Amino acid sequence: MSHAELAEQINDAVEGLTGRRGNASDRTIRRYLSGETRWPQARQRVALEVVFETSATELGFTPPVGTAQGGAALVPRMQYPNEESVRRRAFITATTGTVLSTTALTGAARLAVGTADVQRLRGELAALWLMDDREGGGPTLENHALALSRKVMSFQQNGSATQRVRGRLYGLAAASTATAMWAAVVTRHLARAQQYMESAVVLAGLSGDGQVQHEVWRYVTALARQRGHWSDAVSAAEATMGTSVHRSDPLYASLGHARLALCAADRRDHARVRRALGRAASAFERADLSWPRPASMAFCTRAELDGVTGIALLGLGDLAPAECHLHRCLAGLRPEQHRNRALYNGYLALAQLRQGDLSQACATAAKVNCPSGVIGTGAVPHLLRRFTIALNVKAPGAQVTRDWNERARSS
C-alpha cells in the first residue's frame, strides 16, 4: 500500500469504530514509519490493529511508561460523542490485545466487514476473470460468478460496515453479476443475461464506482449486439463514455471508443468506425499502463486494441487491413490468454477466407483450440460454425472444403 492508501484504510476503520471518519493522512503514516510517532492516538492505534489484525506493539510501536508491556496492547473502551446505540460497539480484547469480536449493544451480533474482507472478495473476482481468459465464458464461469455475487450481498445485508466499504461491496456485487451476464451472453442464454443485466446496472449505480459502471456498460453493449439491438448497443457503448473513469483514465477511454467502433461496424457506419478507432488509438497512447487498475482490465493491451480494430475492419469489408491488425494482435497476446487467442484466430481465418486464401484460412482455423484440446463453449464454437458455413458457401466442391468438413465432423 502507498501511504495514502493505508491512511484511507485507517480512516475507514475509525469510522467503523466511532461512526465518524478518521483524519489520518499520508503525513500521519510517514510519522509512524520514521518513528516520530512512537505511540499513536487511541483511535488510530485501535484502527491500525483492526487493519493489520495484530497488536500495536507487534507493529513496532512503543507504549509510554505505565502502559501494558510485554507485547500486550490495551484496546481502550472508546468514548463516543454520539451515544446512540446504533453507533456504539463494545470491544473484547484478548491478552495479545487483538480485537476478537464486534457486538452491537442491542445484543444482536453482526459481522464486522472491513477493507480486508473487500480485498479477499476482490481476489475471488480476479480469479473469475482469469478463468474467463483461460477457458472462456460458459456455465462454470456463470455459476461461480453468481455464487460470488450472492456471497458479497450476504456481507452487504448481514454485516456492519462503513459507507465506503458498503459502496465497495455494491461494486463487487455489480462486477460479479456482470461477469455472470457476460458468461450467459457468450453461451447465448440471452434471457438469463437480460436478468443479470438489470441487477448489475442497479448495483453499479449504488456503488458509485466509475470503473465498475464502465465494465457493466461494456457487457450491456455485448448483450445488445448479441440480440441484434444495434441502437441499444451504441447507446450502451456511449454510456461508458459518461462514466467518471472514462474522463480520468485514457485506458478506459480507449476501451470505450473501441467498443463503440464494433457497434458502428455492425451498422456499417464507416465514418463512425474510423473516427472511434482513431480516438481509441489516441487515448491508448496517452494511457499510463503502470497505473493500478482492477484485474478485469488486464486484457486491455495494445494487442487487444489491434484485435478489436481487426474485427471492426472485417465488419466493414476492409479485409487486408483487418488481417494485418489480427496478426499483430495474435503476436502480442500473453501466453495465458487462451480464449482471446482462439477468438482472434477465428476472425483471422474469416478474413483470409473472404480474400480467397482457402488453404491458409483452414490452417488458421485449425489453431482454434485450447492447449488441453478442448475448445470450450460459447463464442469459439459459434465462430467456427460461421467459418464452416462461409467455407462451404464460397467453395462447396473444393477438396480443402471436404477435408475441413471431415475434420469438423471428427472433432
Short mmCIF file of N, CA and C in Angstrom, two decimals, residues 56 88 155 160 234 388 395:
data_model
loop_
_atom_site.label_atom_id
_atom_site.label_comp_id
_atom_site.label_asym_id
_atom_site.label_seq_id
_atom_site.Cartn_x
_atom_site.Cartn_y
_atom_site.Cartn_z
N ALA A 56 -0.56 -3.29 18.42
CA ALA A 56 0.28 -2.14 18.10
C ALA A 56 1.75 -2.41 18.41
N ARG A 88 -22.69 2.55 18.83
CA ARG A 88 -21.80 2.10 19.89
C ARG A 88 -21.39 0.65 19.67
N PHE A 155 -22.67 -10.34 2.76
CA PHE A 155 -21.88 -9.40 3.56
C PHE A 155 -22.61 -8.06 3.66
N SER A 160 -21.82 -5.37 9.37
CA SER A 160 -21.71 -4.00 9.83
C SER A 160 -20.50 -3.40 9.13
N VAL A 234 -25.19 0.80 -29.37
CA VAL A 234 -24.50 2.09 -29.48
C VAL A 234 -24.73 2.93 -28.23
N THR A 388 -17.20 -22.52 -41.01
CA THR A 388 -17.55 -23.71 -41.79
C THR A 388 -18.63 -23.38 -42.82
N ALA A 395 -16.69 -22.23 -51.46
CA ALA A 395 -16.07 -23.28 -52.30
C ALA A 395 -16.67 -24.63 -51.94
#
